[in-house]
Short mmCIF file of C-alpha atoms in Angstrom, two decimals:
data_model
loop_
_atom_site.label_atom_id
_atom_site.label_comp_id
_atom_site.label_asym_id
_atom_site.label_seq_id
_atom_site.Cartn_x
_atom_site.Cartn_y
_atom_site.Cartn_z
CA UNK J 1 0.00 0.00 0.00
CA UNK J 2 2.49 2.16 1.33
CA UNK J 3 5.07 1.61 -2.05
CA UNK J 4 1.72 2.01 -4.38
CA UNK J 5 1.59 5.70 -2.74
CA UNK J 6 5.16 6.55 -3.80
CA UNK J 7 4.87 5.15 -7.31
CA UNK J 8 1.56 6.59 -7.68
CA UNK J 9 3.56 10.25 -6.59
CA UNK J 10 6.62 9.43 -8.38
CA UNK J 11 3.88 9.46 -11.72
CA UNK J 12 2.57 12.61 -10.72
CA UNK J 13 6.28 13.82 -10.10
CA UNK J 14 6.80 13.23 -13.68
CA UNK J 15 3.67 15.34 -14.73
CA UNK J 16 5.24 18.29 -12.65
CA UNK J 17 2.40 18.03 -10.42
CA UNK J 18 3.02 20.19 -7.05
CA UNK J 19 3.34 18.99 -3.83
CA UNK J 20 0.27 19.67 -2.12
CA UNK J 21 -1.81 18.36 -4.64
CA UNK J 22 0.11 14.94 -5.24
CA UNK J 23 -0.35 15.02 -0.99
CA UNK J 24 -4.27 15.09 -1.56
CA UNK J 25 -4.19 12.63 -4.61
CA UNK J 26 -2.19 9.72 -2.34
CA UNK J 27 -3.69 11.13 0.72
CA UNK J 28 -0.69 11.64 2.43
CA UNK J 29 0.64 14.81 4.08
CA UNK J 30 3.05 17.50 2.19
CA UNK J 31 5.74 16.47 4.39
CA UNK J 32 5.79 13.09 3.22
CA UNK J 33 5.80 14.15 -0.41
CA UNK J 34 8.45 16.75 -0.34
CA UNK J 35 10.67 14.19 1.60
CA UNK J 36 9.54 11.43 -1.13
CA UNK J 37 10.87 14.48 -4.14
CA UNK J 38 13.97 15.03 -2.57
CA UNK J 39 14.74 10.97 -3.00
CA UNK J 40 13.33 10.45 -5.97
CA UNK J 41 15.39 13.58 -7.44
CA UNK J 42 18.70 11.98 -5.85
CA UNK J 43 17.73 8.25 -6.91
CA UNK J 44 15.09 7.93 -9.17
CA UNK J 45 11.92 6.26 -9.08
CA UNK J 46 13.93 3.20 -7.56
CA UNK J 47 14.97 5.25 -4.33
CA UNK J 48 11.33 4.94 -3.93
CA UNK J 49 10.76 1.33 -4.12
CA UNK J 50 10.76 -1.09 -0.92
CA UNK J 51 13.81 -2.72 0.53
CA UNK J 52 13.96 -5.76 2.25
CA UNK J 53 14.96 -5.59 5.82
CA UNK J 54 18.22 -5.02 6.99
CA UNK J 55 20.04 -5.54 10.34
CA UNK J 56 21.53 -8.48 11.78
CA UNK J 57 20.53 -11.46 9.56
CA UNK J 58 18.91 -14.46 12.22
CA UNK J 59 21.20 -16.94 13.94
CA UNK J 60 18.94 -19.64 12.34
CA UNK J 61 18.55 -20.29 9.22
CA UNK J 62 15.65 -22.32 7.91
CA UNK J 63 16.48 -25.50 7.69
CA UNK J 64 18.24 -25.60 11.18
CA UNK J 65 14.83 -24.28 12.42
CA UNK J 66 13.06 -26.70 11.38
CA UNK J 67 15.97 -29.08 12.37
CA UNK J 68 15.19 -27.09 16.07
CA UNK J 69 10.94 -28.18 15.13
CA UNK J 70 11.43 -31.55 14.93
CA UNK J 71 13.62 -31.74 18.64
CA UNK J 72 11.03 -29.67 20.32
CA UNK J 73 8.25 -31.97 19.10
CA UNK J 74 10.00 -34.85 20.34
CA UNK J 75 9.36 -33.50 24.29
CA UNK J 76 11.30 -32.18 26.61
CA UNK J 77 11.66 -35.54 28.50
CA UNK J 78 13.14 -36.67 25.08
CA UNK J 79 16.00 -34.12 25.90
CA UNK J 80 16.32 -35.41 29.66
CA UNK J 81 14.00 -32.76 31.30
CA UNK J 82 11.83 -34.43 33.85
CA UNK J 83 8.34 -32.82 32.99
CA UNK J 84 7.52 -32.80 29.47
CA UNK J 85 6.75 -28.76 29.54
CA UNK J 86 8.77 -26.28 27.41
CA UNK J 87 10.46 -23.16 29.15
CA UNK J 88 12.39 -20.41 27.19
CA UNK J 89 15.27 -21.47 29.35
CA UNK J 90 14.72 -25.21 27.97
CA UNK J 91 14.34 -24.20 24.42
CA UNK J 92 17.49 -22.17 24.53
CA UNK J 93 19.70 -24.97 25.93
CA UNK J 94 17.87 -27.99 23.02
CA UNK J 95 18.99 -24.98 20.72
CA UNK J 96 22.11 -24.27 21.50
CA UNK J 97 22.50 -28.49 21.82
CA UNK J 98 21.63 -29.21 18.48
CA UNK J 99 22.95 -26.31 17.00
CA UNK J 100 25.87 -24.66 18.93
CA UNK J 101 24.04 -21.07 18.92
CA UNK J 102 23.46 -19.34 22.08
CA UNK J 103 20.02 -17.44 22.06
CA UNK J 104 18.71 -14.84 24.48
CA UNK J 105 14.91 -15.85 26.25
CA UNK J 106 14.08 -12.94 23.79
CA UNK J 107 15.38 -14.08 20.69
CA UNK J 108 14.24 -18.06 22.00
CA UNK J 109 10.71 -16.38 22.42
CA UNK J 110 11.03 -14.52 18.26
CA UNK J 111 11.94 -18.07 17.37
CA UNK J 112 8.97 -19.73 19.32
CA UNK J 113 6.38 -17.89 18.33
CA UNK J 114 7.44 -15.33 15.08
CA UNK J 115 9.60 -18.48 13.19
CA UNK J 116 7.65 -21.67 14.31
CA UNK J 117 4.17 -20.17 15.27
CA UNK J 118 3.70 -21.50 18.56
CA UNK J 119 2.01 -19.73 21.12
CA UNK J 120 2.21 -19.27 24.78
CA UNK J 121 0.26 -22.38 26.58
CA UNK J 122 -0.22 -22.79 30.32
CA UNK J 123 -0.67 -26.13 32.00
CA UNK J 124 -3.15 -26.85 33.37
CA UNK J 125 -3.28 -27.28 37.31
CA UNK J 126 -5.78 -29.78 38.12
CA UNK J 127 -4.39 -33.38 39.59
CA UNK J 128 -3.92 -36.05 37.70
CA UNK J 129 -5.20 -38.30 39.91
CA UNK J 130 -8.64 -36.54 39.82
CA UNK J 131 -11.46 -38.30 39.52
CA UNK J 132 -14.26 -37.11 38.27
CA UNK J 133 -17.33 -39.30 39.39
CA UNK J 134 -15.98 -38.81 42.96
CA UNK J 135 -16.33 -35.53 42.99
CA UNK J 136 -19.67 -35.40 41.49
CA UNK J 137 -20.74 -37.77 44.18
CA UNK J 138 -19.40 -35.80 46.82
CA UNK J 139 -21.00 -32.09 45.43
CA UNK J 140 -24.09 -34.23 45.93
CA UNK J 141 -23.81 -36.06 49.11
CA UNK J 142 -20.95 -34.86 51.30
CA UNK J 143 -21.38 -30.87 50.27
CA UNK J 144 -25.23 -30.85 51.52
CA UNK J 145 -24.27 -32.48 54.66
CA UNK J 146 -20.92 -30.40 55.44
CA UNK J 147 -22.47 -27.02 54.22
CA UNK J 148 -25.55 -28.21 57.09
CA UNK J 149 -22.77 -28.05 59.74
CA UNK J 150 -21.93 -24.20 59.47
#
């Protein structure tokens, strides 16, 4: 949306179109278009066209995270954790296992949920033991009888 704007401008640039009224035809504001003249007079309509992203390039490439995937799914009792329940702490040390790269919880958390699309899940914290025709029956014989005693 945002690169249709500028070519759309960088058209009426070429028509000698002023500023304020290439503003109202993109529906930016004149700031934006008097910034977006300056570049295109330096560079040409290409100044104008999206870049990728730059900065640091990821730690992981794609095929080691989905080499990192197919660990996680095994379990963490697969990797000789005791409860099969995933920290960031236990991610990070499968991670830097399998691949020998040291991650930060916040980069583990980017890689949990921006790279493999998982999302935050809680346990839940009800026994395992629990039973739950016993505690029907005693909501509807034991309760009455305690709740009598007040």
């Amino acid at each position: 949306m945002a690169e249709a704007r500028r070519v759309r401008a960088v058209e009426l640039f070429e028509e000698g179109r002023a500023n304020a009224e290439i503003a109202r035809a993109v529906g930016v504001c004149s700031e934006s278009v008097r910034r977006w003249r300056r570049v295109w007079e330096e560079g040409g309509a290409q100044a104008l066209r999206r870049r990728t992203a730059t900065g640091r390039p990821p730690k992981l490439d794609d095929a080691q995270v989905e080499r990192v995937r197919a660990e996680l799914e095994r379990g963490a009792q697969a990797h000789g954790f005791e409860a099969d329940l995933w920290t960031l702490e236990r991610v990070g040390l499968v991670v830097e296992h399998v691949k020998g790269v040291s991650l930060s919880r916040a980069s583990v958390w980017r890689l949990l949920t921006g790279r493999l699309g998982w999302s935050l899940q809680r346990p839940e914290r009800r026994a395992v033991e629990r039973k739950e025709s016993e505690i029907a029956r005693w909501i509807t014989h034991e309760w009455p009888r305690v709740k009598k005693g007040r």
